[in-house]
PDB file of C-alpha atoms in Angstrom:
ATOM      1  CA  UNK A   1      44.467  17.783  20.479  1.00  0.00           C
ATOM      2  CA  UNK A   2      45.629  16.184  17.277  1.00  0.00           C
ATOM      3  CA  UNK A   3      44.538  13.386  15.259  1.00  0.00           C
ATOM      4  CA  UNK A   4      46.246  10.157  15.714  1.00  0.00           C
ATOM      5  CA  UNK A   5      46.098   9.450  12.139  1.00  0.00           C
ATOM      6  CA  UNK A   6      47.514  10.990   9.017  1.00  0.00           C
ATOM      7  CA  UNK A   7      45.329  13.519   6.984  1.00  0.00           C
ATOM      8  CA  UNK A   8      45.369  10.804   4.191  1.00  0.00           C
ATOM      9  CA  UNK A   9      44.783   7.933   6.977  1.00  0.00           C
ATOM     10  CA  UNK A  10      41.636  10.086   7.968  1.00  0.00           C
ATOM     11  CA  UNK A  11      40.490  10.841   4.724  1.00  0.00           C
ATOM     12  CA  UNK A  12      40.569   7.057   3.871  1.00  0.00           C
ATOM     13  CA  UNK A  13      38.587   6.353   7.050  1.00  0.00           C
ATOM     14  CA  UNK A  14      35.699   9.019   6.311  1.00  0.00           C
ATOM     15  CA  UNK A  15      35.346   7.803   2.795  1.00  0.00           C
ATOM     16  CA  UNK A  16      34.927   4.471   3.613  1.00  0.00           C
ATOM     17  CA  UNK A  17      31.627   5.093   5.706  1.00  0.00           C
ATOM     18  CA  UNK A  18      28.441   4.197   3.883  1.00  0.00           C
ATOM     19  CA  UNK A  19      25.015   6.095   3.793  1.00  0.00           C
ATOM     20  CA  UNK A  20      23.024   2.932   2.857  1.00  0.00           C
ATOM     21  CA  UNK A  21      22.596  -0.546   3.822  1.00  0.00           C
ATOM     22  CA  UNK A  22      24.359  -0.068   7.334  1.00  0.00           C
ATOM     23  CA  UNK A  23      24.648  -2.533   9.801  1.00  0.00           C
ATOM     24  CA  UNK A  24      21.891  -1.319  12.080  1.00  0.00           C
ATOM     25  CA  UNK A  25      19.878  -0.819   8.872  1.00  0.00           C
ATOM     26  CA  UNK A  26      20.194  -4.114   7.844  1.00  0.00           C
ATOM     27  CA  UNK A  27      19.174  -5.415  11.416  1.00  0.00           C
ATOM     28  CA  UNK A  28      16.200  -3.226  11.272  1.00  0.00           C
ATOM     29  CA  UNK A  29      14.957  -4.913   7.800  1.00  0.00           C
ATOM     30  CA  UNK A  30      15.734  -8.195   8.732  1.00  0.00           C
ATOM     31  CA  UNK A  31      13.804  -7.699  11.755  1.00  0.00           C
ATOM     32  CA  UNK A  32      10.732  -6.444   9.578  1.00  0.00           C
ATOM     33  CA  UNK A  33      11.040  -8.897   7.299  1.00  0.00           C
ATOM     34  CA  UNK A  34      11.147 -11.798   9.846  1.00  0.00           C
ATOM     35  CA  UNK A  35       8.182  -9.958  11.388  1.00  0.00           C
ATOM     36  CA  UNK A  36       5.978 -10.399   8.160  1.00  0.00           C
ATOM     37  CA  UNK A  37       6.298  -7.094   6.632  1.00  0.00           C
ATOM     38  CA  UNK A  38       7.671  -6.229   2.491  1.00  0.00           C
ATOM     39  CA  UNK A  39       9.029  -2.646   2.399  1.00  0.00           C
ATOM     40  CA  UNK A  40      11.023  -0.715   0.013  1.00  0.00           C
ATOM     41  CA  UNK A  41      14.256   0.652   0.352  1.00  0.00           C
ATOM     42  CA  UNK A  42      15.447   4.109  -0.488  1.00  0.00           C
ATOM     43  CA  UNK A  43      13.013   5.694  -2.917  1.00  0.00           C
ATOM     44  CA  UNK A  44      14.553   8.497  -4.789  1.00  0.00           C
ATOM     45  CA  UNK A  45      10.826  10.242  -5.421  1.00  0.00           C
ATOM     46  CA  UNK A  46      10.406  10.784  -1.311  1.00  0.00           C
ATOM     47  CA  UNK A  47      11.860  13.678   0.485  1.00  0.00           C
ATOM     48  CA  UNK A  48      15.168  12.694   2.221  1.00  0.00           C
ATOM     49  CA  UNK A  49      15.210   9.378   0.575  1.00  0.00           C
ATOM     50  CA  UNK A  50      13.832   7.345   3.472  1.00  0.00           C
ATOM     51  CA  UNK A  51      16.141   4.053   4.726  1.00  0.00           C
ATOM     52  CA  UNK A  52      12.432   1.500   4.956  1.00  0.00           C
ATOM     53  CA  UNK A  53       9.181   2.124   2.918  1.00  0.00           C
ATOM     54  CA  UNK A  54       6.209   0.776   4.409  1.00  0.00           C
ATOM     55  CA  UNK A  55       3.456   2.052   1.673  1.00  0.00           C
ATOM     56  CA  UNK A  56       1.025   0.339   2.683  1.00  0.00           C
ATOM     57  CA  UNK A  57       0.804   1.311   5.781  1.00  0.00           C
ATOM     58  CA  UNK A  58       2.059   5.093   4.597  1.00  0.00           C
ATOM     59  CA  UNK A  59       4.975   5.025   7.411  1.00  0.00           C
ATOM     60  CA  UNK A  60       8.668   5.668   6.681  1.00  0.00           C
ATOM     61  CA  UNK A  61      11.669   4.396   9.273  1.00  0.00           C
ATOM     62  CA  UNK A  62      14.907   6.330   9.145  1.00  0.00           C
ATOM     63  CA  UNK A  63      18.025   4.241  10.650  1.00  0.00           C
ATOM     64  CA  UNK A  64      19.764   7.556  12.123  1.00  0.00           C
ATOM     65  CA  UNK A  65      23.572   6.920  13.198  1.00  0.00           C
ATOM     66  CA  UNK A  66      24.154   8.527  16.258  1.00  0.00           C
ATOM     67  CA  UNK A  67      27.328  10.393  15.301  1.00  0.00           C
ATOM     68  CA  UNK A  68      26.058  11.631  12.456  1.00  0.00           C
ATOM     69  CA  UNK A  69      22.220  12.762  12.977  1.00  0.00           C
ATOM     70  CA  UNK A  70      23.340  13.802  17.166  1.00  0.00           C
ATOM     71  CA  UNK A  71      21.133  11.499  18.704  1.00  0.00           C
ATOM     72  CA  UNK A  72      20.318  13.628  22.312  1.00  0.00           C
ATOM     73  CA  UNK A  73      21.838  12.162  25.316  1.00  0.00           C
ATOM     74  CA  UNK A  74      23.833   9.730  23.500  1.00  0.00           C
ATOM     75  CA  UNK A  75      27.219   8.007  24.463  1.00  0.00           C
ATOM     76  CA  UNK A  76      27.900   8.045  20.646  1.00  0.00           C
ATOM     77  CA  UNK A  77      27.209  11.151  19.627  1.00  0.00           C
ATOM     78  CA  UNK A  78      30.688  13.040  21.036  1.00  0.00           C
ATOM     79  CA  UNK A  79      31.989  15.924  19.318  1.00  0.00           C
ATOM     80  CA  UNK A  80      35.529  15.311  17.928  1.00  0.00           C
ATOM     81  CA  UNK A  81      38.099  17.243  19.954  1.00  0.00           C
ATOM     82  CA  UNK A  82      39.888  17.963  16.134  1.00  0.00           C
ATOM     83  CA  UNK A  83      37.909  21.063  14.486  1.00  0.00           C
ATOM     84  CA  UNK A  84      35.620  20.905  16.666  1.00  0.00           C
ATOM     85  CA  UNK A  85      34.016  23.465  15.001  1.00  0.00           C
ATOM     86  CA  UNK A  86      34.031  22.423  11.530  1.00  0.00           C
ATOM     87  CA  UNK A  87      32.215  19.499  13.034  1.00  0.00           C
ATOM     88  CA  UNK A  88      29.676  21.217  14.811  1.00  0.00           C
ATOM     89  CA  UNK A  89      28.364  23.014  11.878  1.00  0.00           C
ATOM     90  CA  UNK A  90      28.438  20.095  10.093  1.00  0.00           C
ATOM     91  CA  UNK A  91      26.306  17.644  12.502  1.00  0.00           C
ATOM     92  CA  UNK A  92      23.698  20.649  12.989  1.00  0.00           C
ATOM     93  CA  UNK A  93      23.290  20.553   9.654  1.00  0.00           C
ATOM     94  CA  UNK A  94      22.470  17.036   9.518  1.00  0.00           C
ATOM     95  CA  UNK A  95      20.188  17.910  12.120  1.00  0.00           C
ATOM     96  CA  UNK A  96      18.693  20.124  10.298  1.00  0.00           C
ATOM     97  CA  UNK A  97      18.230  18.995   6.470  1.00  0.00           C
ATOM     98  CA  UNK A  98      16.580  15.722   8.852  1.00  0.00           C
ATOM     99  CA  UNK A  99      13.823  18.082  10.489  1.00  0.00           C
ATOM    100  CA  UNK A 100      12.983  19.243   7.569  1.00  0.00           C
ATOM    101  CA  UNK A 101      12.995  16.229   5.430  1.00  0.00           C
ATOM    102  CA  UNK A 102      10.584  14.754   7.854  1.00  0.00           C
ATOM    103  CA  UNK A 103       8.147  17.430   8.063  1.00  0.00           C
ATOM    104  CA  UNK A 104       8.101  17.453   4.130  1.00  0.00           C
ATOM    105  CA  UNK A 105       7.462  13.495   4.282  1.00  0.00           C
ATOM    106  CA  UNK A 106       4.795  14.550   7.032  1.00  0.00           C
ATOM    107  CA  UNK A 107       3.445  17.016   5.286  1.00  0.00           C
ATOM    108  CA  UNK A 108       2.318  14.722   2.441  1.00  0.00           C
ATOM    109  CA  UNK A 109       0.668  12.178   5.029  1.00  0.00           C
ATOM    110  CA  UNK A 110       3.368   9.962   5.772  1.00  0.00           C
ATOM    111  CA  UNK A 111       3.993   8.881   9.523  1.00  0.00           C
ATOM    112  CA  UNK A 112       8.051   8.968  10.409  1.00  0.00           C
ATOM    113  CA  UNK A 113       9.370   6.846  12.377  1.00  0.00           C
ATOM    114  CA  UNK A 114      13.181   7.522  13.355  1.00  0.00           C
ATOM    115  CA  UNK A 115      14.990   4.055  14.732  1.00  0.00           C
ATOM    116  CA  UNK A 116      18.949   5.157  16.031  1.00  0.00           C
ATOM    117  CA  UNK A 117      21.507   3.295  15.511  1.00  0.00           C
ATOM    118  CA  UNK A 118      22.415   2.510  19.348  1.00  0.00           C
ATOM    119  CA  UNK A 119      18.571   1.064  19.629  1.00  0.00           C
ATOM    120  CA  UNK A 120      18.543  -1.384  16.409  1.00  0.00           C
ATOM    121  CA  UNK A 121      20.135  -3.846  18.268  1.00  0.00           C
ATOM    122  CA  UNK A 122      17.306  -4.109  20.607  1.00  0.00           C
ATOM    123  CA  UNK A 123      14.382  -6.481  19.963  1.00  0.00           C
ATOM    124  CA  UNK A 124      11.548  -4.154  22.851  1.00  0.00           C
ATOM    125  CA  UNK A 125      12.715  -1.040  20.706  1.00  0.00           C
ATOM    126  CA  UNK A 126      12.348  -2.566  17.437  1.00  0.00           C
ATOM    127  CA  UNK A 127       9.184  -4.636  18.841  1.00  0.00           C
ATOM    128  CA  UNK A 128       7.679  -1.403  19.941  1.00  0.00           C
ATOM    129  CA  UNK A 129       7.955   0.829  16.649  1.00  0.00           C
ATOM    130  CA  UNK A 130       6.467  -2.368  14.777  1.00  0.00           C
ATOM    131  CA  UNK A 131       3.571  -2.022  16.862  1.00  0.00           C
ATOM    132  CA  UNK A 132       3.188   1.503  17.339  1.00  0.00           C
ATOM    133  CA  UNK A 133       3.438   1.876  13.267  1.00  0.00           C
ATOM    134  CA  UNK A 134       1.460  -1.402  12.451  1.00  0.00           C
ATOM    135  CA  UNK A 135      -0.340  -2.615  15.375  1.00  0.00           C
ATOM    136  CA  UNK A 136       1.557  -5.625  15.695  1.00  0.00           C
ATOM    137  CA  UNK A 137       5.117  -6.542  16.751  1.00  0.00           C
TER     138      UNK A 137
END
C-alpha cells in the first residue's frame, strides 16, 4: 500500500504534531482545575517529564495518545500499512522508554497515573482517577 500523500505532504503532517499541551491534555487540566486542584506542568527535573504534577499529593498523570504510546485494545492505535515495520519499532519503543520512565518516577515514591487520549473526553474516567489519586472527584 502507498501513502496517499507526498513524502513532503507527510513530512509536513508528522512535524506538525505536538508533544505538549494536546487537546486531551488540555481537557484533562481543565478538568483538574475545575475540580479544585493546582498542578504543574512538565517538569524537566522528573523522569519522562510528566504531562500534570500533583506534588502535593506526590502523583503524576501522563496524557498517553493512543497512536503513539499503543494503547492495548484500542481502535486508535492501528499500525500504518506504509513501513509497517519502521513503525513498529518505533511505537515499541515508545512503549518502552514509557515503562521505564514510570518505574523510575515510581521508584522515587511517586504514584503514576496514565489517562489515554480516547478516555479524556470522558467525565466517569476522569472522575475516577481524581478519586482514586485524591480521594475526591
Amino acid at each position: 500500500m502507498t501513502d496517499v500523500h507526498t513524502v513532503l505532504v507527510r513530512s509536513k503532517n508528522m512535524r506538525a504534531i505536538k508533544g505538549k499541551n494536546t487537546k486531551p491534555e488540555l481537557i484533562v487540566r481543565r478538568y483538574l482545575h475545575a475540580a479544585g486542584f493546582r498542578f504543574r506542568l512538565h517538569r524537566k527535573d522528573l523522569p519522562g517529564r510528566p504531562d500534570i504534577v500533583l506534588p502535593k499529593h506526590r502523583a503524576v498523570i501522563f496524557v498517553h495518545g493512543c497512536f503513539w504510546h499503543r494503547h492495548p485494545r484500542c481502535r486508535f492505535a492501528v499500525l500504518p500499512a506504509t513501513r509497517p515495520s519502521f513503525w513498529l519499532e518505533k511505537l515499541q519503543g515508545n512503549v518502552a522508554r514509557d515503562e521505564k520512565q514510570i518505574a523510575a518516577l515510581e521508584s522515587l515514591g511517586w504514584r503514576t497515573f496514565v489517562i489515554w487520549e480516547c478516555q479524556a473526553k470522558n467525565a466517569s474516567v476522569l472522575e475516577g482517577v481524581a478519586q482514586e489519586i485524591f480521594g475526591k472527584g
